PDB file of C-alpha atoms in Angstrom:
ATOM      1  CA  MET C  23     -92.388 -57.524  73.320  1.00  0.00           C
ATOM      2  CA  GLU C  24     -92.348 -54.747  70.695  1.00  0.00           C
ATOM      3  CA  ARG C  25     -89.981 -52.566  72.726  1.00  0.00           C
ATOM      4  CA  TRP C  26     -87.334 -55.309  72.600  1.00  0.00           C
ATOM      5  CA  ASP C  27     -87.345 -55.405  68.790  1.00  0.00           C
ATOM      6  CA  GLY C  28     -83.781 -55.094  67.482  1.00  0.00           C
ATOM      7  CA  ARG C  29     -82.233 -55.025  70.938  1.00  0.00           C
ATOM      8  CA  VAL C  30     -79.526 -57.357  72.244  1.00  0.00           C
ATOM      9  CA  ALA C  31     -79.988 -60.335  74.546  1.00  0.00           C
ATOM     10  CA  LEU C  32     -77.346 -62.684  75.919  1.00  0.00           C
ATOM     11  CA  VAL C  33     -78.462 -66.264  76.611  1.00  0.00           C
ATOM     12  CA  THR C  34     -75.945 -68.502  78.367  1.00  0.00           C
ATOM     13  CA  GLY C  35     -76.082 -72.260  77.846  1.00  0.00           C
ATOM     14  CA  ALA C  36     -77.870 -71.758  74.533  1.00  0.00           C
ATOM     15  CA  SER C  37     -76.854 -75.012  72.860  1.00  0.00           C
ATOM     16  CA  VAL C  38     -79.645 -77.269  74.159  1.00  0.00           C
ATOM     17  CA  GLY C  39     -82.709 -77.442  76.364  1.00  0.00           C
ATOM     18  CA  ILE C  40     -84.059 -74.316  78.031  1.00  0.00           C
ATOM     19  CA  GLY C  41     -81.315 -72.067  76.671  1.00  0.00           C
ATOM     20  CA  ALA C  42     -81.939 -73.106  73.072  1.00  0.00           C
ATOM     21  CA  ALA C  43     -85.707 -72.677  73.482  1.00  0.00           C
ATOM     22  CA  VAL C  44     -85.283 -69.207  75.001  1.00  0.00           C
ATOM     23  CA  ALA C  45     -82.832 -68.124  72.288  1.00  0.00           C
ATOM     24  CA  ARG C  46     -85.228 -69.293  69.558  1.00  0.00           C
ATOM     25  CA  ALA C  47     -88.177 -67.487  71.141  1.00  0.00           C
ATOM     26  CA  LEU C  48     -86.256 -64.213  71.469  1.00  0.00           C
ATOM     27  CA  VAL C  49     -85.093 -64.386  67.837  1.00  0.00           C
ATOM     28  CA  GLN C  50     -88.709 -64.976  66.782  1.00  0.00           C
ATOM     29  CA  LYS C  51     -89.607 -61.731  68.554  1.00  0.00           C
ATOM     30  CA  GLY C  52     -87.000 -59.799  66.614  1.00  0.00           C
ATOM     31  CA  MET C  53     -84.123 -59.594  69.081  1.00  0.00           C
ATOM     32  CA  LYS C  54     -80.416 -59.896  68.346  1.00  0.00           C
ATOM     33  CA  VAL C  55     -79.441 -62.856  70.509  1.00  0.00           C
ATOM     34  CA  VAL C  56     -75.922 -63.824  71.472  1.00  0.00           C
ATOM     35  CA  GLY C  57     -76.147 -67.505  72.351  1.00  0.00           C
ATOM     36  CA  CYS C  58     -73.098 -68.771  74.175  1.00  0.00           C
ATOM     37  CA  ALA C  59     -72.058 -72.327  74.953  1.00  0.00           C
ATOM     38  CA  ARG C  60     -69.030 -74.578  74.905  1.00  0.00           C
ATOM     39  CA  SER C  61     -70.715 -76.644  72.166  1.00  0.00           C
ATOM     40  CA  VAL C  62     -70.998 -73.716  69.792  1.00  0.00           C
ATOM     41  CA  ASP C  63     -71.703 -76.001  66.812  1.00  0.00           C
ATOM     42  CA  LYS C  64     -75.166 -76.688  68.240  1.00  0.00           C
ATOM     43  CA  VAL C  65     -75.839 -72.972  68.548  1.00  0.00           C
ATOM     44  CA  GLU C  66     -74.667 -72.510  64.955  1.00  0.00           C
ATOM     45  CA  LYS C  67     -77.156 -75.158  63.840  1.00  0.00           C
ATOM     46  CA  LEU C  68     -79.924 -73.387  65.773  1.00  0.00           C
ATOM     47  CA  ALA C  69     -78.938 -70.066  64.188  1.00  0.00           C
ATOM     48  CA  ALA C  70     -79.268 -71.605  60.723  1.00  0.00           C
ATOM     49  CA  GLU C  71     -82.706 -73.002  61.631  1.00  0.00           C
ATOM     50  CA  CYS C  72     -83.862 -69.576  62.825  1.00  0.00           C
ATOM     51  CA  GLN C  73     -82.642 -67.961  59.614  1.00  0.00           C
ATOM     52  CA  SER C  74     -84.337 -70.606  57.451  1.00  0.00           C
ATOM     53  CA  ALA C  75     -87.579 -70.094  59.367  1.00  0.00           C
ATOM     54  CA  GLY C  76     -87.516 -66.403  58.493  1.00  0.00           C
ATOM     55  CA  TYR C  77     -87.520 -65.131  62.065  1.00  0.00           C
ATOM     56  CA  ARG C  78     -87.175 -61.358  62.391  1.00  0.00           C
ATOM     57  CA  GLY C  79     -84.194 -61.450  64.728  1.00  0.00           C
ATOM     58  CA  THR C  80     -80.766 -63.041  64.482  1.00  0.00           C
ATOM     59  CA  LEU C  81     -78.915 -65.573  66.618  1.00  0.00           C
ATOM     60  CA  PHE C  82     -75.177 -64.984  66.967  1.00  0.00           C
ATOM     61  CA  PRO C  83     -73.335 -68.081  68.275  1.00  0.00           C
ATOM     62  CA  TYR C  84     -70.414 -67.498  70.638  1.00  0.00           C
ATOM     63  CA  LYS C  85     -68.096 -70.128  72.076  1.00  0.00           C
ATOM     64  CA  CYS C  86     -67.503 -69.548  75.779  1.00  0.00           C
ATOM     65  CA  ASP C  87     -66.493 -71.686  78.746  1.00  0.00           C
ATOM     66  CA  LEU C  88     -68.383 -70.054  81.599  1.00  0.00           C
ATOM     67  CA  SER C  89     -66.094 -71.602  84.206  1.00  0.00           C
ATOM     68  CA  ASN C  90     -63.355 -69.316  82.866  1.00  0.00           C
ATOM     69  CA  GLU C  91     -63.741 -65.635  83.797  1.00  0.00           C
ATOM     70  CA  GLU C  92     -61.357 -64.470  81.075  1.00  0.00           C
ATOM     71  CA  GLU C  93     -63.545 -66.084  78.421  1.00  0.00           C
ATOM     72  CA  ILE C  94     -66.631 -64.405  79.873  1.00  0.00           C
ATOM     73  CA  LEU C  95     -64.933 -61.001  79.847  1.00  0.00           C
ATOM     74  CA  SER C  96     -63.748 -61.565  76.277  1.00  0.00           C
ATOM     75  CA  MET C  97     -67.317 -62.411  75.266  1.00  0.00           C
ATOM     76  CA  PHE C  98     -68.676 -59.166  76.739  1.00  0.00           C
ATOM     77  CA  SER C  99     -65.907 -57.239  75.007  1.00  0.00           C
ATOM     78  CA  ALA C 100     -66.874 -58.843  71.683  1.00  0.00           C
ATOM     79  CA  ILE C 101     -70.560 -58.046  72.283  1.00  0.00           C
ATOM     80  CA  ARG C 102     -69.603 -54.415  72.951  1.00  0.00           C
ATOM     81  CA  ILE C 103     -67.669 -54.209  69.696  1.00  0.00           C
ATOM     82  CA  LEU C 104     -70.147 -56.092  67.505  1.00  0.00           C
ATOM     83  CA  HIS C 105     -73.513 -55.166  69.039  1.00  0.00           C
ATOM     84  CA  THR C 106     -72.787 -52.135  71.315  1.00  0.00           C
ATOM     85  CA  GLY C 107     -73.809 -54.044  74.469  1.00  0.00           C
ATOM     86  CA  VAL C 108     -76.339 -56.187  76.340  1.00  0.00           C
ATOM     87  CA  ASP C 109     -79.920 -55.066  77.071  1.00  0.00           C
ATOM     88  CA  VAL C 110     -81.228 -58.403  78.367  1.00  0.00           C
ATOM     89  CA  CYS C 111     -79.158 -61.045  80.158  1.00  0.00           C
ATOM     90  CA  ILE C 112     -80.596 -64.538  80.561  1.00  0.00           C
ATOM     91  CA  ASN C 113     -78.396 -66.479  82.991  1.00  0.00           C
ATOM     92  CA  ASN C 114     -79.488 -69.972  82.034  1.00  0.00           C
ATOM     93  CA  ALA C 115     -76.339 -72.112  82.097  1.00  0.00           C
ATOM     94  CA  GLY C 116     -76.144 -74.557  84.973  1.00  0.00           C
ATOM     95  CA  LEU C 117     -74.995 -78.064  85.786  1.00  0.00           C
ATOM     96  CA  ALA C 118     -75.136 -80.739  88.451  1.00  0.00           C
ATOM     97  CA  HIS C 119     -72.844 -83.532  89.569  1.00  0.00           C
ATOM     98  CA  CYS C 120     -73.824 -86.490  91.751  1.00  0.00           C
ATOM     99  CA  GLU C 121     -71.512 -85.577  94.623  1.00  0.00           C
ATOM    100  CA  PRO C 122     -72.925 -85.963  98.175  1.00  0.00           C
ATOM    101  CA  LEU C 123     -71.816 -83.728 101.028  1.00  0.00           C
ATOM    102  CA  LEU C 124     -70.169 -86.555 102.959  1.00  0.00           C
ATOM    103  CA  CYS C 125     -68.119 -88.088 100.155  1.00  0.00           C
ATOM    104  CA  GLY C 126     -68.247 -85.756  97.151  1.00  0.00           C
ATOM    105  CA  ARG C 127     -65.260 -84.718  95.061  1.00  0.00           C
ATOM    106  CA  THR C 128     -64.010 -81.188  95.640  1.00  0.00           C
ATOM    107  CA  ASP C 129     -63.366 -80.541  91.934  1.00  0.00           C
ATOM    108  CA  ALA C 130     -66.990 -81.387  91.110  1.00  0.00           C
ATOM    109  CA  TRP C 131     -68.278 -79.082  93.859  1.00  0.00           C
ATOM    110  CA  ARG C 132     -66.005 -76.335  92.569  1.00  0.00           C
ATOM    111  CA  ASN C 133     -67.291 -76.824  89.018  1.00  0.00           C
ATOM    112  CA  MET C 134     -70.886 -76.368  90.197  1.00  0.00           C
ATOM    113  CA  ILE C 135     -69.950 -73.194  92.059  1.00  0.00           C
ATOM    114  CA  ASP C 136     -67.966 -71.859  89.095  1.00  0.00           C
ATOM    115  CA  VAL C 137     -70.868 -72.272  86.639  1.00  0.00           C
ATOM    116  CA  ASN C 138     -74.027 -72.033  88.747  1.00  0.00           C
ATOM    117  CA  VAL C 139     -72.915 -69.196  91.035  1.00  0.00           C
ATOM    118  CA  LEU C 140     -69.777 -67.376  89.870  1.00  0.00           C
ATOM    119  CA  ALA C 141     -70.489 -67.332  86.123  1.00  0.00           C
ATOM    120  CA  LEU C 142     -74.019 -66.085  86.798  1.00  0.00           C
ATOM    121  CA  SER C 143     -72.642 -63.337  89.036  1.00  0.00           C
ATOM    122  CA  ILE C 144     -69.919 -62.328  86.559  1.00  0.00           C
ATOM    123  CA  CYS C 145     -72.392 -62.178  83.658  1.00  0.00           C
ATOM    124  CA  THR C 146     -74.770 -60.144  85.794  1.00  0.00           C
ATOM    125  CA  ARG C 147     -72.029 -57.689  86.769  1.00  0.00           C
ATOM    126  CA  GLU C 148     -70.813 -57.285  83.194  1.00  0.00           C
ATOM    127  CA  ALA C 149     -74.349 -56.946  81.804  1.00  0.00           C
ATOM    128  CA  PHE C 150     -75.089 -54.190  84.328  1.00  0.00           C
ATOM    129  CA  LYS C 151     -71.836 -52.431  83.392  1.00  0.00           C
ATOM    130  CA  SER C 152     -72.857 -52.623  79.738  1.00  0.00           C
ATOM    131  CA  MET C 153     -76.250 -51.109  80.496  1.00  0.00           C
ATOM    132  CA  GLN C 154     -74.742 -48.350  82.641  1.00  0.00           C
ATOM    133  CA  GLU C 155     -72.167 -47.367  80.013  1.00  0.00           C
ATOM    134  CA  ARG C 156     -74.936 -46.845  77.445  1.00  0.00           C
ATOM    135  CA  HIS C 157     -77.427 -45.294  79.885  1.00  0.00           C
ATOM    136  CA  ILE C 158     -79.841 -48.201  79.435  1.00  0.00           C
ATOM    137  CA  ASP C 159     -82.413 -47.859  82.216  1.00  0.00           C
ATOM    138  CA  ASP C 160     -84.942 -50.486  81.144  1.00  0.00           C
ATOM    139  CA  GLY C 161     -82.723 -53.565  80.869  1.00  0.00           C
ATOM    140  CA  HIS C 162     -83.610 -56.933  82.351  1.00  0.00           C
ATOM    141  CA  ILE C 163     -81.592 -59.678  84.046  1.00  0.00           C
ATOM    142  CA  ILE C 164     -83.310 -63.064  84.311  1.00  0.00           C
ATOM    143  CA  ASN C 165     -81.833 -65.927  86.304  1.00  0.00           C
ATOM    144  CA  ILE C 166     -83.050 -69.402  85.379  1.00  0.00           C
ATOM    145  CA  ASN C 167     -82.992 -71.024  88.793  1.00  0.00           C
ATOM    146  CA  SER C 168     -84.611 -74.271  90.019  1.00  0.00           C
ATOM    147  CA  MET C 169     -87.147 -75.414  92.577  1.00  0.00           C
ATOM    148  CA  GLY C 170     -83.992 -76.837  94.147  1.00  0.00           C
ATOM    149  CA  GLY C 171     -83.227 -73.228  95.054  1.00  0.00           C
ATOM    150  CA  HIS C 172     -86.253 -73.142  97.359  1.00  0.00           C
ATOM    151  CA  ARG C 173     -86.384 -76.603  98.918  1.00  0.00           C
ATOM    152  CA  MET C 174     -83.823 -79.342  99.412  1.00  0.00           C
ATOM    153  CA  PHE C 175     -84.386 -82.425  97.259  1.00  0.00           C
ATOM    154  CA  PRO C 176     -84.372 -85.626  99.391  1.00  0.00           C
ATOM    155  CA  SER C 177     -81.388 -87.154  97.611  1.00  0.00           C
ATOM    156  CA  ALA C 178     -77.756 -86.903  98.666  1.00  0.00           C
ATOM    157  CA  ASP C 179     -76.766 -86.597  95.003  1.00  0.00           C
ATOM    158  CA  GLU C 180     -78.618 -83.275  94.762  1.00  0.00           C
ATOM    159  CA  HIS C 181     -77.656 -81.559  98.014  1.00  0.00           C
ATOM    160  CA  PHE C 182     -74.642 -79.561  96.809  1.00  0.00           C
ATOM    161  CA  TYR C 183     -76.460 -78.672  93.581  1.00  0.00           C
ATOM    162  CA  CYS C 184     -79.409 -77.376  95.617  1.00  0.00           C
ATOM    163  CA  ALA C 185     -77.009 -75.278  97.699  1.00  0.00           C
ATOM    164  CA  THR C 186     -75.799 -73.531  94.538  1.00  0.00           C
ATOM    165  CA  LYS C 187     -79.391 -72.876  93.526  1.00  0.00           C
ATOM    166  CA  TYR C 188     -80.262 -71.501  96.967  1.00  0.00           C
ATOM    167  CA  ALA C 189     -77.379 -69.114  96.276  1.00  0.00           C
ATOM    168  CA  VAL C 190     -79.068 -68.034  93.018  1.00  0.00           C
ATOM    169  CA  THR C 191     -82.259 -67.243  94.974  1.00  0.00           C
ATOM    170  CA  ALA C 192     -80.281 -65.079  97.394  1.00  0.00           C
ATOM    171  CA  LEU C 193     -78.218 -63.448  94.645  1.00  0.00           C
ATOM    172  CA  THR C 194     -81.332 -62.443  92.698  1.00  0.00           C
ATOM    173  CA  GLU C 195     -82.878 -60.771  95.731  1.00  0.00           C
ATOM    174  CA  GLY C 196     -79.598 -59.028  96.517  1.00  0.00           C
ATOM    175  CA  LEU C 197     -79.406 -57.867  92.907  1.00  0.00           C
ATOM    176  CA  ARG C 198     -82.893 -56.366  93.101  1.00  0.00           C
ATOM    177  CA  GLN C 199     -81.922 -54.445  96.230  1.00  0.00           C
ATOM    178  CA  GLU C 200     -78.715 -53.121  94.665  1.00  0.00           C
ATOM    179  CA  LEU C 201     -80.512 -52.084  91.472  1.00  0.00           C
ATOM    180  CA  GLN C 202     -82.985 -50.099  93.571  1.00  0.00           C
ATOM    181  CA  GLU C 203     -80.181 -48.496  95.563  1.00  0.00           C
ATOM    182  CA  ALA C 204     -78.569 -47.514  92.254  1.00  0.00           C
ATOM    183  CA  LYS C 205     -81.780 -45.644  91.331  1.00  0.00           C
ATOM    184  CA  THR C 206     -82.200 -47.659  88.147  1.00  0.00           C
ATOM    185  CA  HIS C 207     -85.255 -49.192  86.509  1.00  0.00           C
ATOM    186  CA  ILE C 208     -83.336 -52.284  85.390  1.00  0.00           C
ATOM    187  CA  ARG C 209     -85.328 -55.303  86.515  1.00  0.00           C
ATOM    188  CA  ALA C 210     -84.255 -58.659  87.941  1.00  0.00           C
ATOM    189  CA  THR C 211     -86.322 -61.846  87.841  1.00  0.00           C
ATOM    190  CA  CYS C 212     -85.785 -65.391  89.057  1.00  0.00           C
ATOM    191  CA  ILE C 213     -87.575 -68.262  87.268  1.00  0.00           C
ATOM    192  CA  SER C 214     -87.491 -71.573  89.141  1.00  0.00           C
ATOM    193  CA  PRO C 215     -88.758 -74.644  87.253  1.00  0.00           C
ATOM    194  CA  GLY C 216     -89.316 -78.132  88.599  1.00  0.00           C
ATOM    195  CA  ILE C 217     -88.564 -81.109  86.359  1.00  0.00           C
ATOM    196  CA  VAL C 218     -88.045 -80.026  82.735  1.00  0.00           C
ATOM    197  CA  GLU C 219     -87.565 -82.668  80.049  1.00  0.00           C
ATOM    198  CA  THR C 220     -84.181 -81.748  78.580  1.00  0.00           C
ATOM    199  CA  GLU C 221     -80.714 -83.291  78.399  1.00  0.00           C
ATOM    200  CA  PHE C 222     -80.041 -82.161  81.971  1.00  0.00           C
ATOM    201  CA  ALA C 223     -80.753 -85.485  83.687  1.00  0.00           C
ATOM    202  CA  PHE C 224     -78.657 -87.403  81.167  1.00  0.00           C
ATOM    203  CA  ARG C 225     -75.708 -85.098  81.839  1.00  0.00           C
ATOM    204  CA  HIS C 226     -76.316 -85.219  85.582  1.00  0.00           C
ATOM    205  CA  HIS C 227     -76.556 -89.027  85.705  1.00  0.00           C
ATOM    206  CA  ASN C 228     -74.113 -89.608  82.861  1.00  0.00           C
ATOM    207  CA  THR C 229     -73.101 -93.038  84.169  1.00  0.00           C
ATOM    208  CA  ASP C 230     -76.685 -94.218  84.651  1.00  0.00           C
ATOM    209  CA  PRO C 231     -78.849 -93.417  81.588  1.00  0.00           C
ATOM    210  CA  GLU C 232     -81.697 -95.576  82.888  1.00  0.00           C
ATOM    211  CA  ARG C 233     -81.957 -93.440  86.006  1.00  0.00           C
ATOM    212  CA  ALA C 234     -81.897 -90.320  83.860  1.00  0.00           C
ATOM    213  CA  ALA C 235     -84.670 -91.617  81.607  1.00  0.00           C
ATOM    214  CA  ALA C 236     -86.770 -92.622  84.619  1.00  0.00           C
ATOM    215  CA  ALA C 237     -86.726 -89.033  85.850  1.00  0.00           C
ATOM    216  CA  TYR C 238     -88.733 -88.015  82.784  1.00  0.00           C
ATOM    217  CA  GLU C 239     -90.963 -91.074  82.419  1.00  0.00           C
ATOM    218  CA  SER C 240     -92.786 -91.112  85.764  1.00  0.00           C
ATOM    219  CA  ILE C 241     -94.790 -87.898  85.162  1.00  0.00           C
ATOM    220  CA  LYS C 242     -95.673 -85.412  82.423  1.00  0.00           C
ATOM    221  CA  CYS C 243     -92.741 -83.011  82.724  1.00  0.00           C
ATOM    222  CA  LEU C 244     -92.402 -79.367  81.834  1.00  0.00           C
ATOM    223  CA  LYS C 245     -90.965 -78.712  78.375  1.00  0.00           C
ATOM    224  CA  ALA C 246     -88.199 -76.268  77.520  1.00  0.00           C
ATOM    225  CA  LYS C 247     -90.727 -74.207  75.560  1.00  0.00           C
ATOM    226  CA  ASP C 248     -92.757 -73.746  78.777  1.00  0.00           C
ATOM    227  CA  ILE C 249     -89.811 -71.957  80.351  1.00  0.00           C
ATOM    228  CA  ALA C 250     -89.247 -69.940  77.171  1.00  0.00           C
ATOM    229  CA  SER C 251     -92.899 -68.825  77.300  1.00  0.00           C
ATOM    230  CA  THR C 252     -92.380 -67.734  80.903  1.00  0.00           C
ATOM    231  CA  VAL C 253     -89.342 -65.669  79.889  1.00  0.00           C
ATOM    232  CA  MET C 254     -91.498 -63.978  77.220  1.00  0.00           C
ATOM    233  CA  TYR C 255     -94.163 -63.247  79.833  1.00  0.00           C
ATOM    234  CA  VAL C 256     -91.591 -61.649  82.136  1.00  0.00           C
ATOM    235  CA  LEU C 257     -90.033 -59.523  79.393  1.00  0.00           C
ATOM    236  CA  SER C 258     -93.414 -58.388  78.062  1.00  0.00           C
ATOM    237  CA  ALA C 259     -94.595 -57.021  81.434  1.00  0.00           C
ATOM    238  CA  PRO C 260     -95.003 -53.212  81.492  1.00  0.00           C
ATOM    239  CA  PRO C 261     -91.773 -51.380  82.444  1.00  0.00           C
ATOM    240  CA  HIS C 262     -93.181 -50.361  85.851  1.00  0.00           C
ATOM    241  CA  VAL C 263     -93.972 -53.980  86.811  1.00  0.00           C
ATOM    242  CA  GLN C 264     -91.348 -55.978  88.679  1.00  0.00           C
ATOM    243  CA  ILE C 265     -91.903 -59.737  88.460  1.00  0.00           C
ATOM    244  CA  GLY C 266     -89.617 -60.981  91.186  1.00  0.00           C
ATOM    245  CA  ASP C 267     -89.931 -64.747  91.355  1.00  0.00           C
ATOM    246  CA  ILE C 268     -91.793 -67.396  89.399  1.00  0.00           C
ATOM    247  CA  GLN C 269     -91.927 -70.947  90.742  1.00  0.00           C
ATOM    248  CA  MET C 270     -93.354 -73.524  88.347  1.00  0.00           C
ATOM    249  CA  TRP C 271     -93.446 -77.288  88.210  1.00  0.00           C
ATOM    250  CA  PRO C 272     -95.337 -80.140  86.554  1.00  0.00           C
ATOM    251  CA  LEU C 273     -98.812 -80.606  87.948  1.00  0.00           C
ATOM    252  CA  GLU C 274     -97.969 -84.220  88.831  1.00  0.00           C
ATOM    253  CA  GLN C 275     -94.619 -83.497  90.483  1.00  0.00           C
ATOM    254  CA  VAL C 276     -94.506 -84.061  94.231  1.00  0.00           C
ATOM    255  CA  LEU C 277     -92.320 -81.426  95.869  1.00  0.00           C
TER     256      LEU C 277
END
């Protein structure tokens, strides 16, 4: 990780869960991390914790609604002005709504597409532009996907969500192909976890907290820090090594 010391990483959805764990780990390794979220107060609290702990890097909180392209573009403009640009982009933000294919609400489907697919694609495009402008040839784009991007969960509540994650799988492979065609050494990686014990289930099943809790009580789940460790592994690989896809899940999870 030494070559990333002092360089700039963007982590989306950095307020809680996987995003917060990844942001903390990158700051520990000496990176300048822009952590964006709608709940920027939580990122500010995390930034203060990192400073108090004496970590070598710095966390810069940024308020951004990723369903709004103008806010994303404004964020990249601010990063350019304040930090010159992005060297590492961690597309972590994602959400799910319990909206089946046969009776789901269109606005909820659209929200999943806006955040899980379009925001990821916009951030990727803008991060690549930032790298190109500064002749950065060793940057890295990491998409935090899901095992739901590789197999359909047997629950109607998850089907549209899984479709957005299948899109992330396809987008990451397409990105790798385009980066090669562009004759660049910028790398692209997809990390797909199974069940991770975070706030995700409680947001997903926000009207049924018992169901959300049950999702984490039946087995020993992955922890957010497990995904953060995987991000560190990917970033610390030698520059000539392309780690394309990592699928990981709790040992006890039945897929």
